[in-house]
Short mmCIF file of C-alpha atoms in Angstrom, two decimals:
data_model
loop_
_atom_site.label_atom_id
_atom_site.label_comp_id
_atom_site.label_asym_id
_atom_site.label_seq_id
_atom_site.Cartn_x
_atom_site.Cartn_y
_atom_site.Cartn_z
CA MET L 1 -0.12 0.11 -0.04
CA ARG L 2 1.59 3.58 -1.29
CA LEU L 3 1.60 5.61 1.63
CA PRO L 4 0.92 9.60 1.42
CA GLU L 5 3.82 11.84 2.85
CA PRO L 6 2.10 13.06 5.93
CA THR L 7 0.89 9.15 6.70
CA PHE L 8 4.69 8.18 6.10
CA PHE L 9 5.89 10.72 8.50
CA ILE L 10 3.15 9.98 10.88
CA LEU L 11 3.88 6.39 11.17
CA THR L 12 7.41 7.08 11.66
CA ALA L 13 7.16 9.73 14.39
CA LEU L 14 5.28 6.85 16.34
CA THR L 15 7.76 3.96 16.10
CA ASP L 16 9.98 4.94 19.27
CA GLN L 17 6.89 5.62 21.69
CA PRO L 18 3.51 6.66 21.74
CA LEU L 19 2.91 10.88 21.09
CA HIS L 20 -0.15 12.87 21.73
CA GLY L 21 -1.30 14.77 18.63
CA TYR L 22 0.71 18.13 19.28
CA GLY L 23 3.48 15.61 19.76
CA VAL L 24 3.19 13.99 16.51
CA MET L 25 2.72 17.48 14.91
CA LEU L 26 6.46 18.37 16.23
CA ALA L 27 8.04 15.32 15.41
CA VAL L 28 7.00 15.16 11.77
CA ARG L 29 8.01 18.87 11.54
CA GLU L 30 11.49 17.47 12.73
CA LEU L 31 11.91 14.52 10.66
CA SER L 32 10.86 16.20 7.39
CA GLY L 33 13.42 18.71 8.41
CA GLN L 34 10.56 21.76 8.68
CA ARG L 35 9.02 20.75 5.28
CA LEU L 36 6.19 19.05 6.39
CA LYS L 37 3.84 21.15 8.40
CA LEU L 38 0.86 19.09 9.31
CA ARG L 39 -1.95 21.30 10.45
CA PRO L 40 -4.85 20.06 12.53
CA GLY L 41 -7.60 19.07 9.98
CA THR L 42 -5.06 17.17 8.00
CA LEU L 43 -3.54 15.73 11.13
CA TYR L 44 -6.81 14.22 12.85
CA ALA L 45 -8.14 12.96 9.31
CA ALA L 46 -5.29 10.96 9.00
CA LEU L 47 -5.23 9.64 12.79
CA ASP L 48 -8.99 8.95 12.49
CA ARG L 49 -8.29 7.05 9.25
CA LEU L 50 -4.94 5.06 10.68
CA VAL L 51 -7.06 4.23 13.80
CA ASP L 52 -9.91 2.75 11.68
CA GLU L 53 -7.42 0.83 9.53
CA GLY L 54 -5.66 -0.58 12.56
CA LEU L 55 -2.28 0.95 11.84
CA LEU L 56 -2.25 3.03 15.11
CA ILE L 57 -4.02 2.43 18.49
CA ILE L 58 -5.14 4.88 21.19
CA ASP L 59 -2.56 4.04 24.17
CA ARG L 60 -4.10 6.38 26.74
CA GLU L 61 -5.67 9.53 27.48
CA GLU L 62 -4.83 12.42 29.66
CA VAL L 63 -7.10 15.23 30.69
CA THR L 64 -5.43 18.23 32.60
CA SER L 65 -7.00 21.37 33.18
CA GLY L 66 -9.58 20.79 30.78
CA ARG L 67 -7.39 19.49 28.00
CA LEU L 68 -7.69 16.19 26.69
CA ARG L 69 -4.62 14.60 25.29
CA ARG L 70 -4.68 11.53 23.36
CA TYR L 71 -1.44 9.14 22.93
CA TYR L 72 -1.18 7.03 19.64
CA ARG L 73 0.63 3.90 19.31
CA LEU L 74 1.96 2.11 16.28
CA THR L 75 0.48 -1.26 15.96
CA ASP L 76 2.25 -4.33 14.44
CA ALA L 77 0.23 -3.78 11.30
CA GLY L 78 1.16 -0.36 11.16
CA ALA L 79 5.06 -1.15 11.66
CA GLY L 80 4.82 -3.73 8.75
CA THR L 81 2.96 -1.28 6.47
CA LEU L 82 5.73 1.59 7.46
CA ALA L 83 8.50 -1.37 6.69
CA ALA L 84 6.99 -2.13 3.46
CA GLU L 85 6.62 1.34 2.28
CA VAL L 86 10.46 2.02 3.62
CA GLU L 87 11.45 -0.91 1.13
CA ARG L 88 9.52 0.14 -1.62
CA LEU L 89 10.94 3.54 -1.59
CA ARG L 90 14.32 2.06 -0.95
CA ALA L 91 14.28 -0.20 -4.16
CA ASN L 92 13.02 2.73 -5.98
CA ALA L 93 15.86 5.07 -4.90
CA THR L 94 18.48 2.44 -5.39
CA VAL L 95 17.08 2.05 -9.30
CA ALA L 96 17.42 5.73 -9.59
CA ALA L 97 20.85 6.23 -7.95
CA ARG L 98 22.16 3.61 -10.30
CA ARG L 99 20.98 5.12 -13.51
CA LEU L 100 22.29 8.67 -12.03
CA ARG L 101 26.02 7.08 -11.52
CA GLY L 102 27.13 7.82 -14.91
CA ARG L 103 25.51 11.28 -15.34
CA GLN L 104 27.23 14.54 -14.36
CA LEU L 105 25.19 16.18 -11.66
CA PRO L 106 26.15 20.03 -10.41
CA GLY L 107 27.22 20.23 -6.62
CA PRO L 108 25.34 18.55 -3.95
CA ALA L 109 22.98 16.65 -6.03
CA ALA L 110 26.29 14.46 -7.30
CA ALA L 111 26.96 13.72 -3.61
CA GLY L 112 23.48 12.71 -2.47
CA ALA L 113 22.60 10.65 -5.61
CA LEU L 114 25.95 8.68 -5.64
CA MET W 1 -5.80 34.94 29.47
CA ILE W 2 -8.41 37.05 27.46
CA GLY W 3 -6.22 36.48 24.24
CA LYS W 4 -6.17 32.50 24.93
CA ASP W 5 -10.14 32.53 25.82
CA ARG W 6 -10.69 34.69 22.30
CA LEU W 7 -8.52 32.17 20.72
CA ARG W 8 -10.29 28.97 22.35
CA ARG W 9 -13.44 30.79 21.25
CA SER W 10 -12.57 31.05 17.63
CA TYR W 11 -11.50 27.29 17.43
CA GLN W 12 -14.66 26.28 19.10
CA ARG W 13 -16.42 28.13 16.29
CA LEU W 14 -14.17 26.72 13.54
CA LEU W 15 -14.54 23.32 14.78
CA ARG W 16 -18.35 23.37 14.36
CA VAL W 17 -17.79 22.80 10.55
CA TYR W 18 -17.40 19.19 11.92
CA PRO W 19 -20.56 16.87 12.38
CA ARG W 20 -21.76 16.87 15.87
CA TRP W 21 -20.83 13.29 16.29
CA TYR W 22 -17.06 14.09 15.34
CA ARG W 23 -16.89 17.23 17.51
CA ARG W 24 -18.12 14.80 20.34
CA GLU W 25 -15.52 12.46 19.75
CA TRP W 26 -12.38 14.42 18.48
CA GLY W 27 -13.12 17.87 19.43
CA LEU W 28 -11.79 18.41 22.83
CA GLU W 29 -8.63 16.66 21.65
CA MET W 30 -8.08 18.89 18.44
CA MET W 31 -8.86 21.91 20.34
CA THR W 32 -6.03 21.09 22.74
CA THR W 33 -3.69 20.45 19.97
CA MET W 34 -4.62 23.75 18.34
CA LEU W 35 -4.10 25.69 21.61
CA ASP W 36 -0.57 23.84 22.27
CA ASP W 37 0.49 24.64 19.17
CA ALA W 38 -0.27 28.32 19.25
CA ALA W 39 2.28 30.93 19.42
CA PRO W 40 2.52 33.07 22.58
CA GLY W 41 -0.10 36.09 22.60
CA GLN W 42 -1.80 34.68 19.35
CA ARG W 43 -5.43 35.81 19.09
CA ARG W 44 -6.78 34.45 16.14
CA PRO W 45 -6.46 31.08 14.20
CA ALA W 46 -3.63 30.89 11.62
CA PHE W 47 -5.22 31.50 7.85
CA GLY W 48 -3.76 28.19 7.01
CA ASP W 49 -5.29 26.35 10.07
CA VAL W 50 -8.69 27.69 9.02
CA LEU W 51 -8.34 26.53 5.58
CA ASP W 52 -7.28 23.15 6.78
CA VAL W 53 -10.01 22.47 9.29
CA LEU W 54 -12.70 23.85 6.80
CA ARG W 55 -11.39 21.81 4.24
CA ALA W 56 -11.05 18.49 6.33
CA GLY W 57 -14.83 19.42 8.15
CA VAL W 58 -16.57 19.78 4.91
CA ARG W 59 -14.89 16.36 3.75
CA MET W 60 -16.03 14.64 6.60
CA ARG W 61 -19.53 15.48 6.02
CA LEU W 62 -19.53 14.63 2.23
CA ARG W 63 -17.48 11.32 2.58
CA PRO W 64 -19.51 8.34 3.05
CA PRO W 65 -18.36 5.54 5.41
CA TYR W 66 -18.11 1.96 4.46
CA GLY W 67 -15.61 2.43 1.47
CA VAL W 68 -16.79 1.73 -2.23
CA GLY W 69 -20.24 0.03 -0.98
CA GLY W 70 -21.23 3.44 0.93
CA VAL W 71 -20.37 5.64 -2.03
CA PHE W 72 -22.39 3.39 -4.26
CA VAL W 73 -25.46 3.44 -1.60
CA VAL W 74 -25.13 7.19 -1.51
CA ALA W 75 -24.68 8.03 -5.23
CA VAL W 76 -27.64 5.84 -6.12
CA VAL W 77 -30.09 7.57 -3.32
CA SER W 78 -28.67 10.94 -4.19
CA LEU W 79 -29.08 10.47 -7.83
CA TYR W 80 -32.72 9.35 -7.40
CA LEU W 81 -33.58 12.13 -5.22
CA ALA W 82 -31.93 14.33 -7.92
CA LEU W 83 -34.39 13.06 -10.36
CA VAL W 84 -37.46 13.53 -7.94
CA GLY W 85 -35.89 17.22 -7.88
CA ALA W 86 -36.19 17.60 -11.41
CA ALA W 87 -39.53 16.45 -11.71
CA ALA W 88 -40.71 18.68 -8.68
CA ALA W 89 -39.25 21.53 -10.62
CA LEU W 90 -40.80 20.61 -14.07
CA ALA W 91 -44.25 20.17 -12.27
CA LEU W 92 -43.36 23.70 -10.88
CA VAL W 93 -42.81 25.51 -13.88
CA GLY W 94 -45.65 23.69 -15.82
CA TYR W 95 -45.64 21.54 -18.86
CA PRO W 96 -46.48 23.06 -22.19
CA GLY W 97 -49.79 21.31 -22.79
CA PRO W 98 -51.03 19.69 -26.17
CA PRO W 99 -50.13 21.60 -29.59
CA SER W 100 -53.01 23.54 -31.23
CA GLU W 101 -55.05 22.11 -33.80
CA ALA W 102 -52.79 24.35 -36.26
CA GLN W 103 -49.84 23.36 -35.02
CA ALA W 104 -50.69 19.52 -34.78
CA ILE W 105 -51.86 19.69 -38.34
CA ALA W 106 -48.91 21.18 -39.59
CA ALA W 107 -46.73 18.52 -38.10
CA ALA W 108 -48.93 15.86 -39.44
CA THR W 109 -48.77 17.07 -42.85
CA SER W 110 -45.10 17.26 -42.74
CA ALA W 111 -45.17 13.58 -42.20
CA VAL W 112 -47.96 12.21 -44.00
CA GLY W 113 -47.76 14.72 -47.11
CA ILE W 114 -51.57 15.72 -47.07
CA GLN W 115 -53.86 17.57 -44.75
CA PRO W 116 -56.23 15.57 -42.69
CA GLN W 117 -59.66 14.81 -44.31
CA ASN W 118 -63.20 15.40 -42.84
CA LEU W 119 -62.26 18.31 -40.25
CA ALA W 120 -65.90 18.65 -38.99
CA GLY W 121 -67.04 20.68 -36.08
CA PRO W 122 -65.47 22.57 -33.29
CA PRO W 123 -61.85 21.12 -32.19
CA VAL W 124 -62.52 18.08 -29.52
CA ARG W 125 -60.60 18.11 -26.38
CA CYS W 126 -60.28 15.67 -23.66
CA GLY W 127 -58.64 14.80 -20.36
CA ALA W 128 -56.74 11.86 -19.69
CA PHE W 129 -59.27 9.92 -21.93
CA CYS W 130 -61.82 10.41 -24.46
CA ASP W 131 -65.51 9.33 -23.72
CA PHE W 132 -67.20 7.37 -26.54
CA THR W 133 -69.40 10.17 -27.52
CA HIS W 134 -66.84 12.37 -29.06
CA ASP W 135 -67.69 12.85 -32.93
CA PRO W 136 -65.50 9.87 -34.92
CA ALA W 137 -65.43 12.42 -37.93
CA ASP W 138 -63.55 14.99 -36.33
CA GLN W 139 -60.18 13.91 -36.97
CA VAL W 140 -58.21 16.21 -34.61
CA VAL W 141 -58.42 15.65 -30.78
CA ALA W 142 -56.38 17.43 -27.96
CA TYR W 143 -55.46 15.07 -24.78
CA ASP W 144 -54.90 17.69 -22.25
CA SER W 145 -54.55 15.62 -18.88
CA ALA W 146 -53.89 17.01 -15.27
CA ILE W 147 -52.91 13.74 -14.17
CA PHE W 148 -50.44 12.60 -17.11
CA ASP W 149 -49.63 16.38 -17.93
CA HIS W 150 -46.22 15.67 -19.01
CA SER W 151 -47.60 13.28 -22.14
CA ASP W 152 -50.29 16.09 -23.24
CA PHE W 153 -50.74 15.43 -26.87
CA THR W 154 -53.10 16.06 -29.83
CA ARG W 155 -54.13 13.29 -32.15
CA VAL W 156 -54.40 13.93 -35.92
CA GLY W 157 -56.38 11.08 -37.73
CA TYR W 158 -56.06 10.29 -41.34
CA GLY W 159 -59.39 8.56 -42.88
CA ILE W 160 -57.30 6.42 -45.80
CA PRO W 161 -58.14 2.91 -47.10
CA TRP W 162 -56.94 0.42 -44.10
CA ASP W 163 -54.95 -1.67 -46.44
CA ASP W 164 -52.69 1.38 -47.48
CA ALA W 165 -51.99 2.41 -43.97
CA THR W 166 -48.81 0.43 -43.60
CA GLY W 167 -47.38 2.03 -46.96
CA VAL W 168 -48.47 5.69 -45.62
CA VAL W 169 -46.39 5.20 -42.50
CA ALA W 170 -43.14 3.67 -44.34
CA ARG W 171 -43.67 6.84 -46.82
CA SER W 172 -43.91 9.26 -43.88
CA ARG W 173 -41.15 8.31 -42.13
CA GLN W 174 -38.95 8.79 -45.30
CA ARG W 175 -40.28 11.81 -45.71
CA LEU W 176 -39.26 13.02 -42.23
CA ILE W 177 -35.82 11.64 -42.91
CA ASP W 178 -35.34 13.62 -45.87
CA ALA W 179 -36.63 16.77 -43.93
CA GLY W 180 -33.92 16.50 -41.76
CA TRP W 181 -36.05 15.16 -38.60
CA SER W 182 -34.60 12.88 -35.65
CA VAL W 183 -36.18 9.54 -36.64
CA GLY W 184 -36.75 6.37 -34.78
CA PRO W 185 -37.18 2.79 -35.78
CA THR W 186 -40.03 1.43 -37.10
CA LYS W 187 -42.09 -0.69 -34.56
CA THR W 188 -44.64 -3.37 -35.04
CA TRP W 189 -47.22 -4.41 -32.37
CA SER W 190 -49.58 -7.21 -32.04
CA PRO W 191 -52.03 -7.39 -33.85
CA GLY W 192 -50.21 -5.61 -36.59
CA VAL W 193 -50.17 -2.01 -35.49
CA VAL W 194 -46.98 -0.31 -37.24
CA GLU W 195 -45.45 2.92 -35.93
CA PHE W 196 -42.42 4.98 -35.59
CA ASP W 197 -41.62 8.38 -33.68
CA ALA W 198 -39.53 11.49 -34.89
CA ALA W 199 -38.36 14.61 -33.09
CA GLY W 200 -38.48 18.01 -34.97
CA ALA W 201 -37.45 21.54 -33.92
CA GLU W 202 -40.29 22.47 -31.93
CA VAL W 203 -42.68 19.01 -31.74
CA TRP W 204 -42.37 15.26 -31.23
CA ILE W 205 -44.47 12.85 -33.56
CA MET W 206 -45.77 9.41 -33.78
CA VAL W 207 -47.07 8.16 -36.88
CA ARG W 208 -49.09 5.04 -36.48
CA ALA W 209 -50.91 2.60 -38.85
CA ASN W 210 -53.70 1.13 -36.80
CA VAL W 211 -55.52 -2.48 -37.43
CA LYS W 212 -59.29 -2.73 -38.46
CA ASP W 213 -61.18 -4.17 -35.64
CA PRO W 214 -64.96 -4.62 -36.42
CA ASP W 215 -65.42 -5.65 -32.60
CA ALA W 216 -64.18 -2.16 -31.25
CA LEU W 217 -65.69 -0.13 -28.95
CA TYR W 218 -65.19 3.30 -30.98
CA GLU W 219 -64.03 3.84 -34.17
CA VAL W 220 -60.21 4.79 -34.94
CA ALA W 221 -58.47 6.36 -37.98
CA ALA W 222 -56.21 4.11 -40.03
CA VAL W 223 -53.49 6.49 -39.66
CA GLU W 224 -52.74 8.61 -36.56
CA VAL W 225 -50.32 10.99 -35.93
CA ASP W 226 -49.98 12.10 -32.01
CA VAL W 227 -47.88 15.42 -31.78
CA GLN W 228 -46.30 16.73 -28.65
CA LYS W 229 -44.72 20.25 -28.16
CA GLY W 230 -41.28 20.39 -27.05
CA PHE W 231 -39.89 22.05 -23.91
CA SER W 232 -38.94 25.39 -23.60
CA SER W 233 -35.45 26.28 -22.74
CA SER W 234 -36.56 27.59 -19.32
CA ALA W 235 -38.30 24.51 -18.37
CA LEU W 236 -35.23 22.45 -19.44
CA ILE W 237 -33.04 24.90 -17.04
CA ALA W 238 -35.59 24.42 -14.26
CA ALA W 239 -35.42 20.59 -14.43
CA PHE W 240 -31.61 20.84 -14.66
CA GLY W 241 -31.48 23.04 -11.50
CA GLY W 242 -34.03 20.92 -9.71
CA PHE W 243 -31.69 18.03 -10.29
CA VAL W 244 -28.23 19.62 -9.50
CA GLY W 245 -30.36 20.97 -6.27
CA GLY W 246 -31.88 17.78 -5.46
CA PHE W 247 -28.45 16.06 -5.67
CA LEU W 248 -26.38 18.58 -3.76
CA SER W 249 -28.83 18.50 -1.13
CA SER W 250 -29.13 14.87 -0.49
CA TRP W 251 -25.88 13.90 -0.74
CA PRO W 252 -24.97 15.25 2.96
CA VAL W 253 -28.14 13.95 4.38
CA VAL W 254 -27.58 10.27 3.15
CA VAL W 255 -23.95 10.47 4.27
CA TRP W 256 -25.17 11.60 7.69
CA VAL W 257 -27.45 8.73 7.79
CA LEU W 258 -24.76 6.31 7.07
CA GLN W 259 -22.41 7.86 9.37
CA ARG W 260 -24.91 7.81 12.22
CA HIS W 261 -25.87 4.14 11.31
CA ARG W 262 -22.17 3.16 12.18
CA ARG W 263 -22.72 4.75 15.61
CA HIS W 264 -25.73 2.77 16.70
CA SER W 265 -25.99 -0.56 17.89
CA ARG W 266 -26.15 -3.82 16.06
CA THR W 267 -30.04 -4.30 16.80
CA ARG W 268 -30.56 -0.75 15.63
CA ARG W 269 -28.31 -1.01 12.55
CA HIS W 270 -30.33 -3.92 11.38
CA VAL W 271 -33.47 -2.04 11.66
CA ILE W 272 -32.40 0.97 10.02
CA VAL W 273 -31.08 -1.37 6.84
CA ALA W 274 -34.50 -3.16 6.90
CA VAL W 275 -36.31 0.50 6.72
CA ALA W 276 -33.93 1.74 4.27
CA ALA W 277 -33.51 -1.25 1.85
CA PRO W 278 -37.04 -0.43 0.14
CA VAL W 279 -35.75 2.78 -0.80
CA PHE W 280 -32.35 1.82 -2.17
CA VAL W 281 -34.27 -0.98 -4.31
CA VAL W 282 -36.84 1.75 -5.63
CA ALA W 283 -34.00 4.22 -6.39
CA SER W 284 -32.00 1.50 -8.37
CA LEU W 285 -35.19 0.64 -10.34
CA THR W 286 -35.98 4.04 -11.29
CA LEU W 287 -32.22 4.78 -12.16
CA TRP W 288 -32.40 1.85 -14.58
CA ALA W 289 -35.62 2.61 -16.20
CA VAL W 290 -34.10 6.27 -16.70
CA ALA W 291 -30.85 4.71 -18.23
CA VAL W 292 -33.08 2.58 -20.44
CA LEU W 293 -35.49 5.74 -21.30
CA ALA W 294 -32.27 7.97 -22.24
CA ILE W 295 -30.45 5.26 -24.03
CA VAL W 296 -32.90 2.68 -25.72
CA GLY W 297 -35.95 4.47 -25.84
CA SER W 298 -39.30 3.15 -24.65
CA SER W 299 -42.52 2.05 -26.56
CA GLY W 300 -45.62 3.88 -26.56
CA HIS W 301 -45.69 7.55 -26.83
CA ALA W 302 -44.36 10.19 -28.96
CA GLY W 303 -40.92 11.61 -27.66
CA ASP W 304 -38.89 8.71 -27.61
CA VAL W 305 -36.17 10.17 -29.83
CA ARG W 306 -35.85 13.03 -27.75
CA ASP W 307 -32.18 14.03 -26.67
CA PRO W 308 -30.77 12.02 -23.67
CA LEU W 309 -30.72 14.80 -21.64
CA THR W 310 -34.46 15.63 -21.87
CA ALA W 311 -35.32 11.87 -21.45
CA VAL W 312 -33.25 11.46 -18.13
CA LEU W 313 -34.94 14.96 -16.61
CA LEU W 314 -38.54 13.50 -17.66
CA ALA W 315 -38.20 10.09 -16.78
CA PRO W 316 -39.35 10.25 -13.08
CA GLN W 317 -42.84 11.31 -14.64
CA ALA W 318 -42.42 8.69 -17.06
CA ALA W 319 -41.49 6.05 -14.57
CA ALA W 320 -44.44 7.33 -11.81
CA PRO W 321 -47.24 6.01 -13.92
CA GLY W 322 -45.74 2.61 -13.62
CA LEU W 323 -44.85 2.85 -10.08
CA GLY W 324 -47.73 4.80 -9.08
CA ALA W 325 -48.30 7.37 -6.33
CA PRO W 326 -48.49 4.84 -3.60
CA VAL W 327 -44.95 3.58 -4.00
CA PHE W 328 -43.61 7.46 -4.02
CA VAL W 329 -45.56 7.98 -0.69
CA GLY W 330 -44.46 4.99 0.65
CA VAL W 331 -40.61 5.68 -0.40
CA GLY W 332 -40.94 9.00 1.26
CA LEU W 333 -42.15 7.99 4.35
CA LEU W 334 -39.55 5.00 4.59
CA MET W 335 -36.80 7.66 4.18
CA LEU W 336 -38.51 9.88 6.92
CA SER W 337 -38.28 6.79 9.19
CA ALA W 338 -34.75 5.95 8.19
CA LEU W 339 -33.90 9.45 9.06
CA ALA W 340 -35.52 9.16 12.57
CA LEU W 341 -34.27 6.11 13.36
CA ALA W 342 -30.46 7.15 12.31
CA GLY W 343 -30.96 10.58 14.25
CA GLY W 344 -31.70 8.80 17.39
CA PRO W 345 -29.47 8.38 20.42
CA SER W 346 -26.30 6.27 19.50
CA ARG W 347 -24.06 4.10 21.79
CA GLY W 348 -21.38 6.56 20.99
CA GLY W 349 -18.19 4.49 20.60
CA GLY W 350 -14.77 5.69 21.82
CA ALA W 351 -15.76 9.14 22.99
CA PRO W 352 -14.56 10.86 26.06
CA THR W 353 -16.70 10.80 29.10
CA ARG W 354 -17.28 14.57 29.51
CA THR W 355 -18.73 16.68 26.48
CA TRP W 356 -15.86 19.06 24.99
CA GLN W 357 -17.84 22.07 25.36
CA HIS W 358 -18.25 21.55 28.96
CA ASP W 359 -14.43 21.18 29.44
CA ILE W 360 -13.48 24.19 27.21
CA ARG W 361 -15.74 26.14 29.80
CA ALA W 362 -13.96 24.78 32.65
CA THR W 363 -10.56 25.29 31.43
CA GLY W 364 -8.62 27.85 33.86
#
């Protein structure tokens, strides 16, 4: 199953430990090098769908001063899906890198590709 | 704290774009996340966040659950209600009524090549049916019905020799083809009636060769030409508007019913399905009939060669005589029942024990 980029980074953010919504937001920003900023509508649509599909599960809830934080945990199915996507991307990247090896690339692109 | 309160109230208003059940389940958590992400001193939601939440909320209201099956159910029922909307709009605008005697005679003459004979007395005008006392020598009769308002027509009869009737119909068909009319195929019905229909610029006609029946209750002409008026562009625009309006207004309602269905107990879900299933069956059959009308055409009255858009928009009225008013009333009652069952209290399913609005007010 091909994963959209926000979903990929949400699953990646939850590989080490459960996180609440804001924690997921911050982790995704950091993991993507500040490139991907998850907004609340997109984040919770993704979390809702991933919980429905069984890739995430709600680990626990905390209510403090009238604020609710739910912590999400990656399930085994979620980890398997993420691993499969990593393999797919790695295979694609390997093919592209091999083809680029014989081509002159300017500056940093050359070092990154090869 | 005043700025934070103002921001919280802004987020609260923004989250109303989501359905109530979704706000009950996710609202407090989303609010918490948005407040955690707010910059110090921020008083209003960021524009990007507003757009993002609006988009996601509208999508939540319009997205059918249950995957492809849910989309199919919502599409079928919404298309059916769109056709009902088109029919309602046409009924409000009003149908054109039967053509005038002069218009009918002109159309019939274009087909048959000669004017009708034996026109005696004033024009005869009937409702859905003519009683048996009408003058058989009067060969132009207008049928103007309140019940079958969509199919009012004027009939022009030709008193030609019976054994020449089929030949007249065949020559009429060729004459109309040569004149540029849109002409349908010739059809033969037991016990030997031959007919075809054709569409011109302003009228639709059906040309028919009857069979002489000495035992018939009343006389019919050997060749009859039924003429119907075309629809005005304003009527078609109204019908199209009714179609679009019906579809756009029913889609979110049907999605709401399916989303509520998910949140009920197993027993209630089964009851909702049992009540709503006949609605789905009627909707599917009606859409099937519409598709047949639009693509293949139907037997019977003039207008079978009308363009597919017109056929689709007029199909609810065409299908209704077959199904009958009681079916429409029954379908309407079942829909209301399904709405009431779905809208009743649900079992929740994963929602926090305290309501999110209560918690917002309690925040210090």
